[in-house]
Coordinates of C-alpha atoms (C1' of nucleotides) in Angstrom, one line a residue:
Chain A
M999 CA 118.0 107.6 99.9
A1000 CA 115.1 107.7 97.4
R1001 CA 116.3 106.6 94.0
L1002 CA 115.8 108.6 90.8
N1003 CA 114.4 105.4 89.4
D1004 CA 111.6 105.4 91.9
E1005 CA 110.8 109.0 91.2
V1006 CA 110.6 108.4 87.4
G1007 CA 108.7 105.1 88.0
A1008 CA 106.1 107.0 90.0
L1009 CA 105.7 109.6 87.1
L1010 CA 105.3 106.8 84.5
Q1011 CA 102.7 105.1 86.7
E1012 CA 100.9 108.4 87.1
Y1013 CA 100.9 108.8 83.3
A1014 CA 99.5 105.3 82.9
D1015 CA 96.7 106.1 85.5
L1016 CA 95.9 109.3 83.7
I1017 CA 95.6 107.5 80.3
L1018 CA 92.9 105.3 81.8
L1019 CA 91.2 108.2 83.5
T1020 CA 91.0 110.1 80.3
G1021 CA 89.7 107.2 78.4
G1022 CA 92.8 106.3 76.5
N1023 CA 93.9 103.0 75.1
A1024 CA 94.2 100.4 77.9
F1025 CA 97.1 98.6 76.2
R1026 CA 99.0 101.9 76.0
A1027 CA 98.3 102.4 79.7
R1028 CA 99.5 99.0 80.5
S1029 CA 102.7 99.5 78.6
Y1030 CA 103.5 102.6 80.7
E1031 CA 102.6 100.7 83.8
K1032 CA 105.0 98.0 82.8
A1033 CA 107.7 100.5 82.1
A1034 CA 107.1 102.2 85.5
R1035 CA 107.7 98.9 87.3
S1036 CA 110.6 98.1 85.2
V1037 CA 112.3 101.4 85.7
G1038 CA 111.6 101.4 89.5
G1039 CA 113.1 97.9 89.8
Y1040 CA 116.0 98.4 87.4
S1041 CA 119.3 97.7 89.1
E1042 CA 121.3 100.5 87.5
D1043 CA 120.7 104.1 88.5
L1044 CA 119.0 106.2 85.8
A1045 CA 121.3 109.1 86.7
H1046 CA 124.2 107.1 85.3
L1047 CA 122.5 106.1 82.0
D1048 CA 122.6 107.8 78.7
E1049 CA 119.7 107.6 76.2
E1050 CA 121.0 104.3 74.8
G1051 CA 121.2 102.9 78.3
I1052 CA 117.7 104.0 79.1
H1053 CA 116.5 102.3 76.0
K1054 CA 117.9 99.0 77.2
I1055 CA 115.6 98.8 80.2
P1056 CA 113.0 96.1 79.4
G1057 CA 109.6 97.6 78.5
V1058 CA 111.1 101.0 77.6
G1059 CA 110.8 101.8 73.9
D1060 CA 111.2 105.0 71.9
S1061 CA 108.3 106.9 73.4
T1062 CA 109.0 106.1 77.0
A1063 CA 112.8 106.6 76.6
A1064 CA 112.1 110.1 75.2
K1065 CA 109.9 111.0 78.1
I1066 CA 112.5 109.8 80.6
A1067 CA 115.2 111.7 78.8
E1068 CA 113.0 114.8 78.8
Y1069 CA 112.5 114.5 82.5
L1070 CA 116.1 114.1 83.2
A1071 CA 116.9 117.2 81.2
T1072 CA 114.1 119.5 82.2
K1073 CA 112.4 117.9 85.3
H1074 CA 109.2 118.0 83.4
I1075 CA 107.3 115.7 81.0
A1076 CA 105.1 117.8 78.7
A1077 CA 102.7 115.0 77.8
L1078 CA 102.2 114.2 81.5
D1079 CA 101.5 117.9 82.3
K1080 CA 98.9 117.9 79.5
L1081 CA 97.0 115.0 81.0
R1082 CA 97.3 116.4 84.5
A1083 CA 95.4 119.4 83.3
Q1084 CA 92.5 117.3 82.2
V1085 CA 91.9 115.4 85.5
P1086 CA 91.9 116.9 88.9
P1087 CA 94.5 115.1 91.1
G1088 CA 91.9 114.0 93.6
V1089 CA 90.2 111.9 91.0
R1090 CA 93.3 109.8 90.7
E1091 CA 93.5 109.7 94.4
I1092 CA 90.0 108.2 94.5
T1093 CA 91.2 105.2 92.6
S1094 CA 93.4 104.3 95.6
I1095 CA 90.2 103.3 97.4
P1096 CA 89.8 99.6 97.2
T1097 CA 87.0 98.6 94.8
V1098 CA 87.1 101.9 93.0
G1099 CA 89.0 101.8 89.7
P1100 CA 89.3 104.3 86.9
K1101 CA 85.9 103.7 85.4
T1102 CA 84.1 104.3 88.7
A1103 CA 86.2 107.3 89.6
V1104 CA 85.6 109.0 86.2
Q1105 CA 81.9 108.3 86.4
L1106 CA 81.7 109.9 89.9
Y1107 CA 83.6 112.9 88.5
R1108 CA 81.5 113.3 85.3
Q1109 CA 78.1 112.7 86.9
L1110 CA 78.5 114.2 90.3
G1111 CA 81.6 116.5 90.0
I1112 CA 83.4 114.5 92.7
K1113 CA 87.1 115.3 92.7
S1114 CA 88.4 114.3 96.1
V1115 CA 88.0 111.5 98.6
D1116 CA 86.4 114.0 101.1
E1117 CA 83.8 115.0 98.5
L1118 CA 83.1 111.3 97.7
R1119 CA 82.5 110.6 101.4
A1120 CA 80.1 113.6 101.6
A1121 CA 78.3 112.4 98.5
I1122 CA 77.8 108.9 100.0
D1123 CA 76.6 110.4 103.3
A1124 CA 74.1 112.6 101.3
D1125 CA 73.0 109.4 99.5
K1126 CA 73.8 110.8 96.1
V1127 CA 76.0 107.9 94.9
K1128 CA 73.6 105.0 95.2
G1129 CA 71.7 104.4 92.0
L1130 CA 74.4 105.4 89.6
P1131 CA 74.9 102.7 86.9
G1132 CA 76.6 99.8 88.5
L1133 CA 76.5 101.3 92.0
G1134 CA 73.9 99.6 94.2
A1135 CA 73.7 99.7 98.0
R1136 CA 76.3 97.0 98.5
A1137 CA 78.9 98.6 96.2
V1138 CA 78.4 102.0 97.9
E1139 CA 78.9 100.4 101.3
N1140 CA 82.1 98.7 100.1
I1141 CA 83.4 102.1 98.9
R1142 CA 82.6 103.6 102.3
Q1143 CA 84.6 100.9 104.0
G1144 CA 87.4 101.4 101.6
I1145 CA 87.5 105.1 102.4
D1146 CA 87.7 104.3 106.1
Q1147 CA 90.5 101.9 105.5
V1148 CA 92.6 104.2 103.3
S1149 CA 92.1 107.2 105.7
R1150 CA 93.2 105.1 108.6
A1151 CA 96.4 104.1 106.8
G1152 CA 96.9 107.5 105.2
R1153 CA 97.7 109.3 108.4
R1154 CA 101.0 107.4 108.7
S1155 CA 103.8 106.8 106.2
L1156 CA 105.4 103.5 105.4
L1157 CA 108.7 103.0 107.3
S1158 CA 110.6 102.9 104.0
T1159 CA 109.2 106.2 102.8
A1160 CA 110.0 108.0 106.1
L1161 CA 113.4 106.4 106.3
D1162 CA 114.3 107.6 102.7
L1163 CA 113.4 111.1 103.7
A1164 CA 115.1 111.0 107.1
E1165 CA 118.4 109.7 105.7
E1166 CA 118.3 112.4 103.0
L1167 CA 117.6 115.1 105.7
V1168 CA 120.3 113.8 108.1
A1169 CA 122.8 113.9 105.3
A1170 CA 121.9 117.4 104.3
I1171 CA 121.8 118.8 107.8
S1172 CA 125.1 117.1 108.8
E1173 CA 126.8 119.1 106.0
V1174 CA 125.6 122.5 107.3
P1175 CA 128.7 124.2 108.8
G1176 CA 128.6 124.1 112.6
C1177 CA 126.5 120.9 112.9
T1178 CA 128.4 118.5 115.1
R1179 CA 125.9 115.6 115.2
C1180 CA 122.7 114.7 113.5
A1181 CA 120.5 111.6 113.6
Y1182 CA 116.9 110.7 113.2
A1183 CA 115.0 109.7 116.3
G1184 CA 111.3 108.9 117.1
S1185 CA 109.3 105.9 116.0
L1186 CA 111.5 105.8 112.9
R1187 CA 114.6 105.0 115.0
R1188 CA 112.5 102.3 116.7
M1189 CA 111.7 101.1 113.2
R1190 CA 108.0 101.0 113.7
E1191 CA 106.1 99.7 110.6
T1192 CA 104.5 103.0 110.0
V1193 CA 105.6 106.5 111.1
G1194 CA 103.5 109.5 111.9
D1195 CA 106.3 112.1 111.6
V1196 CA 110.0 112.3 111.2
D1197 CA 112.0 113.5 114.2
I1198 CA 115.5 114.8 113.5
L1199 CA 117.9 115.7 116.3
A1200 CA 121.1 117.7 115.8
T1201 CA 123.8 119.4 117.9
A1202 CA 125.4 122.8 117.1
R1203 CA 126.5 125.9 118.9
D1204 CA 124.3 128.0 116.6
S1205 CA 121.1 126.4 115.5
A1206 CA 120.0 129.0 113.0
P1207 CA 121.8 127.7 109.9
L1208 CA 120.5 124.2 110.6
M1209 CA 116.9 125.5 110.9
A1210 CA 117.3 127.5 107.7
A1211 CA 118.6 124.5 105.9
L1212 CA 115.4 122.6 106.6
R1213 CA 113.1 125.5 106.0
D1214 CA 114.6 126.3 102.6
R1215 CA 114.5 122.8 101.1
P1216 CA 112.6 122.7 97.8
D1217 CA 110.5 119.7 99.0
V1218 CA 109.1 121.7 102.0
A1219 CA 105.6 122.8 101.3
D1220 CA 104.8 124.5 104.6
V1221 CA 106.7 125.8 107.6
I1222 CA 104.5 125.1 110.6
G1223 CA 106.8 126.8 113.1
S1224 CA 110.4 127.7 113.5
G1225 CA 112.4 128.9 116.6
P1226 CA 115.9 128.5 118.0
T1227 CA 115.4 124.9 119.4
K1228 CA 112.7 123.5 117.1
T1229 CA 111.5 123.8 113.5
S1230 CA 108.5 121.9 112.1
V1231 CA 107.7 121.7 108.4
R1232 CA 105.4 119.7 106.2
T1233 CA 106.8 118.2 103.0
A1234 CA 105.1 118.3 99.6
K1235 CA 104.2 114.7 100.2
G1236 CA 102.4 115.6 103.5
L1237 CA 105.0 114.2 105.9
Q1238 CA 105.7 116.4 109.0
V1239 CA 109.3 116.8 109.9
D1240 CA 110.5 118.1 113.3
L1241 CA 114.1 119.3 113.7
R1242 CA 115.4 119.8 117.2
V1243 CA 118.8 121.3 118.0
V1244 CA 120.3 120.7 121.4
P1245 CA 123.7 121.4 123.1
T1246 CA 126.3 118.8 122.3
A1247 CA 126.6 117.9 126.0
D1248 CA 122.9 116.8 126.1
W1249 CA 122.9 114.6 123.0
G1250 CA 122.4 111.3 124.8
A1251 CA 119.5 112.4 127.0
A1252 CA 117.8 114.2 124.1
L1253 CA 118.2 111.3 121.8
M1254 CA 116.6 109.0 124.4
Y1255 CA 113.8 111.4 125.0
F1256 CA 113.0 111.9 121.3
T1257 CA 113.4 108.2 120.5
G1258 CA 110.8 107.1 123.0
S1259 CA 108.6 105.3 123.1
R1260 CA 106.5 107.4 125.5
A1261 CA 105.8 104.3 127.5
H1262 CA 109.4 103.3 127.7
N1263 CA 110.4 106.9 128.8
I1264 CA 107.7 107.0 131.5
K1265 CA 108.9 103.8 133.0
L1266 CA 112.5 105.0 133.0
R1267 CA 111.5 108.3 134.6
G1268 CA 109.6 106.3 137.3
R1269 CA 112.7 104.3 137.9
A1270 CA 114.8 107.5 138.2
V1271 CA 112.3 109.0 140.7
K1272 CA 112.6 106.0 142.9
A1273 CA 116.3 106.4 143.0
G1274 CA 116.1 110.1 143.9
M1275 CA 116.8 111.2 140.4
K1276 CA 115.0 113.1 137.6
L1277 CA 115.2 112.2 133.9
S1278 CA 114.3 114.7 131.1
E1279 CA 115.5 115.5 127.6
Y1280 CA 118.2 117.7 129.3
G1281 CA 119.8 114.8 131.3
L1282 CA 119.6 112.7 134.4
F1283 CA 119.8 114.8 137.6
D1284 CA 120.2 114.3 141.3
V1285 CA 117.0 115.7 142.8
E1286 CA 118.6 116.9 146.0
T1287 CA 121.7 118.6 144.7
G1288 CA 120.4 119.4 141.2
K1289 CA 123.6 118.0 139.8
K1290 CA 123.6 116.6 136.3
L1291 CA 124.6 112.9 136.5
A1292 CA 124.5 112.0 132.8
S1293 CA 123.4 113.3 129.5
R1294 CA 126.3 113.0 127.0
T1295 CA 125.5 109.6 125.5
E1296 CA 122.6 107.2 125.7
K1297 CA 124.9 104.6 127.2
E1298 CA 125.9 106.9 130.0
V1299 CA 122.3 107.8 130.8
Y1300 CA 121.2 104.1 130.9
A1301 CA 124.2 103.2 132.9
A1302 CA 123.5 105.9 135.5
L1303 CA 120.0 104.3 135.8
G1304 CA 121.7 100.9 136.4
L1305 CA 120.8 99.6 133.0
P1306 CA 122.7 98.4 129.9
L1307 CA 122.0 100.3 126.6
I1308 CA 118.7 99.1 125.4
P1309 CA 118.4 98.8 121.6
P1310 CA 116.0 101.3 120.1
T1311 CA 113.9 98.5 118.4
L1312 CA 113.0 97.2 121.9
R1313 CA 112.0 100.5 123.5
E1314 CA 108.3 99.9 123.7
D1315 CA 107.8 98.9 127.3
R1316 CA 107.2 95.3 126.5
G1317 CA 109.3 94.0 129.2
E1318 CA 112.7 95.3 127.9
I1319 CA 113.5 97.3 131.1
E1320 CA 112.8 94.3 133.3
A1321 CA 114.8 92.1 131.1
A1322 CA 117.7 94.5 131.1
L1323 CA 117.6 94.6 134.9
D1324 CA 117.8 90.8 135.0
G1325 CA 120.6 90.8 132.4
E1326 CA 118.3 89.0 130.0
L1327 CA 118.0 91.3 127.1
P1328 CA 117.8 89.1 123.9
D1329 CA 120.8 88.9 121.7
L1330 CA 118.9 90.3 118.7
V1331 CA 119.3 89.0 115.1
T1332 CA 121.1 91.5 112.9
L1333 CA 121.3 92.0 109.1
K1334 CA 124.8 90.5 109.1
D1335 CA 123.5 87.2 110.6
L1336 CA 121.4 86.5 107.5
R1337 CA 123.1 83.8 105.4
G1338 CA 120.5 83.6 102.7
D1339 CA 117.1 84.5 101.4
L1340 CA 114.3 82.0 101.1
H1341 CA 111.5 83.7 99.2
T1342 CA 112.4 85.5 95.9
H1343 CA 111.1 85.9 92.4
T1344 CA 112.5 86.2 88.9
D1345 CA 111.2 87.3 85.5
L1346 CA 109.9 83.8 85.0
T1347 CA 106.8 85.1 86.8
D1348 CA 106.3 88.6 88.0
G1349 CA 109.8 89.5 89.0
L1350 CA 111.8 91.9 86.9
A1351 CA 115.3 90.4 86.8
P1352 CA 116.5 87.1 85.3
L1353 CA 117.7 84.4 87.7
E1354 CA 121.3 85.2 87.0
A1355 CA 121.0 88.8 88.0
M1356 CA 119.2 87.9 91.2
L1357 CA 121.9 85.3 92.0
E1358 CA 124.7 87.8 91.3
A1359 CA 123.1 90.3 93.6
A1360 CA 122.6 87.7 96.3
A1361 CA 126.2 86.6 96.1
G1362 CA 127.1 90.3 96.4
L1363 CA 125.4 90.3 99.7
G1364 CA 127.6 87.5 100.9
Y1365 CA 124.8 84.9 101.1
A1366 CA 125.8 81.3 101.5
Y1367 CA 122.6 80.1 100.0
Y1368 CA 119.7 81.5 98.0
A1369 CA 116.2 80.1 97.2
V1370 CA 114.4 81.1 94.0
T1371 CA 110.7 80.6 94.6
D1372 CA 108.6 81.7 91.6
H1373 CA 104.8 81.6 91.6
A1374 CA 102.9 78.4 91.0
P1375 CA 100.2 77.8 88.3
N1376 CA 97.1 78.5 90.4
L1377 CA 98.0 82.2 90.3
A1378 CA 96.7 82.3 86.8
M1379 CA 98.2 85.6 85.8
Q1380 CA 101.6 84.1 86.1
R1381 CA 101.1 81.4 83.5
M1382 CA 103.3 78.9 85.2
T1383 CA 103.6 75.4 83.9
D1384 CA 105.3 72.2 85.0
D1385 CA 107.7 72.4 82.1
K1386 CA 108.7 76.0 82.8
M1387 CA 109.3 75.2 86.4
L1388 CA 111.4 72.1 85.6
A1389 CA 113.4 74.1 83.1
Q1390 CA 114.1 76.7 85.7
R1391 CA 115.2 73.9 88.1
E1392 CA 117.8 72.7 85.5
R1393 CA 119.2 76.2 85.2
A1394 CA 119.3 76.6 89.0
R1395 CA 121.2 73.3 89.2
A1396 CA 123.6 74.4 86.6
L1397 CA 124.2 77.8 88.4
D1398 CA 124.7 76.2 91.8
R1399 CA 128.0 77.1 93.3
T1400 CA 128.9 79.3 90.3
Y1401 CA 128.4 82.6 92.2
H1402 CA 131.2 82.7 94.8
G1403 CA 130.2 79.2 95.8
M1404 CA 126.7 80.2 96.8
R1405 CA 124.3 77.3 97.0
V1406 CA 121.2 77.7 94.9
L1407 CA 118.0 76.2 96.2
H1408 CA 115.1 75.6 93.8
G1409 CA 111.7 76.3 95.3
T1410 CA 108.3 77.8 94.6
E1411 CA 105.7 80.0 96.2
L1412 CA 102.6 77.9 96.2
N1413 CA 99.0 79.2 96.5
I1414 CA 97.0 78.1 99.5
D1415 CA 93.5 77.6 98.1
A1416 CA 90.3 78.2 100.1
D1417 CA 90.5 74.6 101.5
G1418 CA 94.2 74.7 102.3
G1419 CA 95.3 72.7 99.2
V1420 CA 98.1 73.8 97.0
D1421 CA 99.0 73.8 93.3
W1422 CA 100.7 70.5 92.9
P1423 CA 100.4 66.9 94.2
A1424 CA 103.0 65.4 96.5
D1425 CA 105.1 63.8 93.8
F1426 CA 105.8 67.1 92.1
L1427 CA 106.3 69.0 95.3
A1428 CA 108.9 66.4 96.4
G1429 CA 111.2 67.7 93.6
F1430 CA 111.6 71.1 95.2
D1431 CA 114.3 71.9 97.7
I1432 CA 112.0 74.3 99.5
C1433 CA 108.3 75.3 99.3
V1434 CA 106.8 78.6 100.5
A1435 CA 103.0 78.6 100.5
S1436 CA 100.9 81.8 100.7
I1437 CA 97.4 83.1 100.5
H1438 CA 96.7 85.1 97.3
S1439 CA 92.9 84.7 97.0
S1440 CA 89.7 84.3 99.0
F1441 CA 90.7 87.0 101.5
N1442 CA 87.1 87.2 102.9
L1443 CA 86.5 83.7 104.2
D1444 CA 85.3 83.5 107.8
R1445 CA 87.6 83.0 110.7
G1446 CA 87.1 79.3 111.0
A1447 CA 87.7 78.7 107.3
Q1448 CA 90.8 80.9 107.2
T1449 CA 92.2 79.1 110.3
R1450 CA 91.5 75.7 108.8
R1451 CA 93.2 76.4 105.5
L1452 CA 96.3 77.7 107.1
I1453 CA 96.5 74.8 109.5
R1454 CA 96.1 72.4 106.7
A1455 CA 98.9 74.1 104.8
C1456 CA 101.2 73.7 107.9
E1457 CA 100.3 70.0 108.0
N1458 CA 101.4 69.6 104.4
P1459 CA 104.7 67.7 104.7
F1460 CA 106.2 69.6 101.7
I1461 CA 105.4 73.2 102.9
N1462 CA 108.3 74.7 104.7
I1463 CA 107.3 78.3 105.1
I1464 CA 104.0 80.1 105.3
G1465 CA 104.5 83.3 103.3
H1466 CA 103.1 86.6 104.5
P1467 CA 100.7 84.8 106.9
T1468 CA 98.1 87.5 107.4
T1469 CA 98.3 88.9 103.8
R1470 CA 97.9 92.5 105.0
L1471 CA 99.1 95.4 102.9
L1472 CA 99.9 98.3 105.2
D1473 CA 98.6 100.9 102.8
R1474 CA 95.9 98.9 101.2
R1475 CA 94.5 95.8 102.8
E1476 CA 93.4 94.6 106.2
P1477 CA 94.8 91.3 107.4
I1478 CA 92.6 88.2 107.0
D1479 CA 90.4 87.2 109.9
V1480 CA 92.1 84.2 111.4
D1481 CA 92.8 82.5 114.8
L1482 CA 96.5 83.2 114.7
D1483 CA 97.1 81.3 118.0
A1484 CA 95.8 78.1 116.5
V1485 CA 98.0 78.7 113.4
F1486 CA 101.0 79.4 115.5
A1487 CA 100.4 76.2 117.4
A1488 CA 100.2 74.2 114.2
A1489 CA 103.3 75.8 112.8
G1490 CA 105.2 75.0 116.0
R1491 CA 103.9 71.4 116.1
T1492 CA 104.6 70.6 112.4
G1493 CA 108.0 72.3 112.0
T1494 CA 106.7 74.9 109.5
A1495 CA 108.4 78.2 109.6
L1496 CA 106.4 81.4 109.5
E1497 CA 107.6 84.2 107.3
L1498 CA 108.5 87.6 108.3
N1499 CA 108.0 89.2 104.9
S1500 CA 110.5 92.1 104.7
S1501 CA 108.6 94.1 102.1
P1502 CA 107.9 97.5 103.7
H1503 CA 104.4 97.2 102.4
R1504 CA 103.8 94.0 104.3
L1505 CA 106.0 93.4 107.3
D1506 CA 104.0 90.3 107.9
L1507 CA 104.0 88.8 110.5
N1508 CA 104.3 92.0 112.5
D1509 CA 106.3 92.4 115.8
E1510 CA 103.5 91.5 118.2
Q1511 CA 102.5 88.4 116.2
I1512 CA 106.1 87.3 116.2
M1513 CA 106.3 87.5 119.9
A1514 CA 103.1 85.4 120.2
A1515 CA 104.3 82.9 117.6
R1516 CA 107.6 82.5 119.4
R1517 CA 105.9 81.3 122.5
H1518 CA 104.6 78.4 120.5
G1519 CA 108.1 77.4 119.5
V1520 CA 107.7 78.7 115.9
R1521 CA 110.8 79.3 113.8
F1522 CA 110.9 82.3 111.4
A1523 CA 112.2 83.0 107.9
V1524 CA 113.1 86.7 107.3
D1525 CA 112.5 86.9 103.5
S1526 CA 112.7 89.8 101.1
D1527 CA 110.0 88.4 98.7
A1528 CA 112.1 90.4 96.2
H1529 CA 110.7 90.9 92.7
S1530 CA 113.8 92.9 91.7
V1531 CA 117.4 93.5 92.6
P1532 CA 116.8 96.7 94.5
Q1533 CA 114.2 94.8 96.7
L1534 CA 116.6 91.9 97.2
V1535 CA 119.2 94.3 98.5
G1536 CA 117.0 96.8 100.3
N1537 CA 114.0 95.0 101.9
Q1538 CA 115.8 92.9 104.5
R1539 CA 116.7 95.8 106.8
F1540 CA 113.0 96.3 107.4
G1541 CA 112.4 92.6 108.1
V1542 CA 115.4 92.4 110.4
A1543 CA 114.3 95.5 112.3
T1544 CA 110.8 94.0 112.7
A1545 CA 112.4 90.7 113.9
Q1546 CA 114.2 92.7 116.5
R1547 CA 111.0 94.4 117.5
G1548 CA 109.6 90.9 118.0
W1549 CA 112.6 90.0 120.2
L1550 CA 114.0 87.4 117.8
G1551 CA 117.6 86.2 118.2
K1552 CA 119.7 84.6 115.6
D1553 CA 118.6 81.1 116.5
D1554 CA 114.9 81.8 115.9
V1555 CA 115.6 82.7 112.3
I1556 CA 116.2 79.7 110.0
N1557 CA 118.0 81.7 107.3
T1558 CA 120.8 82.6 109.7
W1559 CA 121.5 78.9 110.1
S1560 CA 124.1 76.8 108.2
L1561 CA 122.9 75.1 105.1
T1562 CA 123.3 71.7 106.8
R1563 CA 121.0 72.7 109.7
L1564 CA 118.6 74.4 107.3
R1565 CA 118.3 71.3 105.1
R1566 CA 117.5 69.2 108.1
F1567 CA 114.7 71.6 109.0
L1568 CA 113.4 71.6 105.4
R1569 CA 113.0 67.8 105.5
K1570 CA 110.2 68.3 108.1
S1571 CA 110.8 64.7 108.9
A1572 CA 108.7 64.6 112.0
V1573 CA 105.6 65.0 109.9
R1574 CA 106.6 63.1 106.8
E1575 CA 107.7 59.9 108.5
Chain B
dG502 C1' 103.3 101.9 73.5
dC503 C1' 106.1 97.7 73.3
dC504 C1' 107.7 93.6 71.3
dG505 C1' 109.3 89.4 68.2
dT506 C1' 111.5 80.6 68.5
dT507 C1' 103.9 84.3 66.9
dT508 C1' 109.4 89.6 64.2
dT509 C1' 107.2 95.3 61.5
dC510 C1' 101.6 93.7 62.7
dG511 C1' 98.7 92.0 65.9
dG512 C1' 98.8 90.6 70.0
dC513 C1' 99.3 92.2 74.8
dC514 C1' 99.0 88.3 82.3
dC515 C1' 94.3 85.4 82.6
dG516 C1' 90.9 83.9 85.6
dA517 C1' 88.1 84.6 89.8
dC518 C1' 85.2 87.3 92.3
dT519 C1' 81.6 90.8 93.3
dG520 C1' 77.7 93.1 92.6
dT521 C1' 75.2 94.3 89.2
dT522 C1' 73.2 92.5 85.9
dT523 C1' 69.3 88.9 82.9
dT524 C1' 74.6 88.1 80.1
dC525 C1' 78.1 91.5 82.1
dA526 C1' 81.5 95.2 83.7
dG527 C1' 84.8 96.5 86.8
dT528 C1' 88.4 95.3 90.0
dC529 C1' 92.0 92.6 91.7
dG530 C1' 96.0 89.5 92.2

DNA sequence: GCCGTTTTCGGCCCGACTGTTTTCAGTCG
């Protein structure tokens, strides 16, 4: 469910953006930005806080607290509305294009009247942009590529965004009198990394009240169509939602049909045909007699096809049907299998919560161990020093075992430089329990150079995990150009785990890369990369689902292991000795 | 606008990279 904190955080971020776009004080804007992040990542729900409680959120002072209180009371912020009136919403949207910031967006608006991404593309095509101050041929070409990238990503929503909406809708529709079952289906149920639309399936004798409940929601901007079996709407945020209502007796067949994938369904139907049966969203039928053989539950339908229930995360026609027939479906890793988290941050660098708050939340998840891995000095903005890191280590040692006996590992997230080196020499690295190493710069090296730097990082005897290996951001940045097969081979050979970063913006490695890496004997760390308590608690479901999509079992994932086994792996002895 | 082992004013995450410049502005992590 979307938290009120995220909603308010987004408004404060918008306010900060609008301050910059209207030429306001940059420090003022930064202050609202900081507050936006802080509110979004705050562990307590705004809905349960009074004005005094709101004031205690770090980075929230008198002015911001008043705006939040105003929003909670009236659902409006007058100052925000005032700024909105000065800048068309499309101008802010333009700043989401990589390489286009507020200065450029405002210049385009002032000089050419451009107030949407579409208008900007048209202006570039008409050669009107080149020649503006600071915008030469190269810069314009970068903007054009940025537009392409954003529009490719923009058609689909992040899994987390779609899931928030779907869970809210399922809860609402389930409460409508007469609704007997309700669930989300589609690519969302398969937990694909991005989702084109949200499919909701429900059963009820009379569908009308369910359809009305969807149509009448305040966040519905547009009803695309509505009949007795299907209603389609578009939300204010542009996400399409389809609600289908089927008879209770056909729940299983309909859920299978609407969960897909298409390729999985086609293969199942082919199998049915060979056996003299027909499979549709209404059930599995005997072709000769027309008799319905199964439809009530998914398990029944799969069983009638001679198959065990196949988990939704595997239904992509990547061999799961064949594996099911051979009795070789993988025993997939689950959220409950995770015994710890190996890549997390605190407010010592860019995290929001102090170490103690993160540890308490981790212990609350039942973790047996937990690694704090704050940023290393080469990410200059983080201002890390040797002394700060050593002081944190002392605190971590002191807090070891104090949270329900949870073991605290002291680590760091190193920066892999363009040559594959990292922040500290061997003697300092040797002091850490665990080292994650990630790329945070030089994203545009050529394929050979990227491959070399990552292989060299794998060969570093102190690096245990390569963090977010391709560095892609689903809504913002393409992956680096790298020979992943060569990197996977190096990771397998050196005993370096590859991360499956659970942030819904990353999911890096992705499902197919995981499958390929596994063939090289690579082990994986499913890590939250949490920068706040909500991320620590919320991210891992996305990582685990992606691990399942990559066919990973418990044994493939090092943070399901016992601490003893994990420590042995972290010694990386094969390389060091 | 926020904040204080720099505390009621004066700083504020700091450096690299890119493409435009001829000494720098804008963007990004």
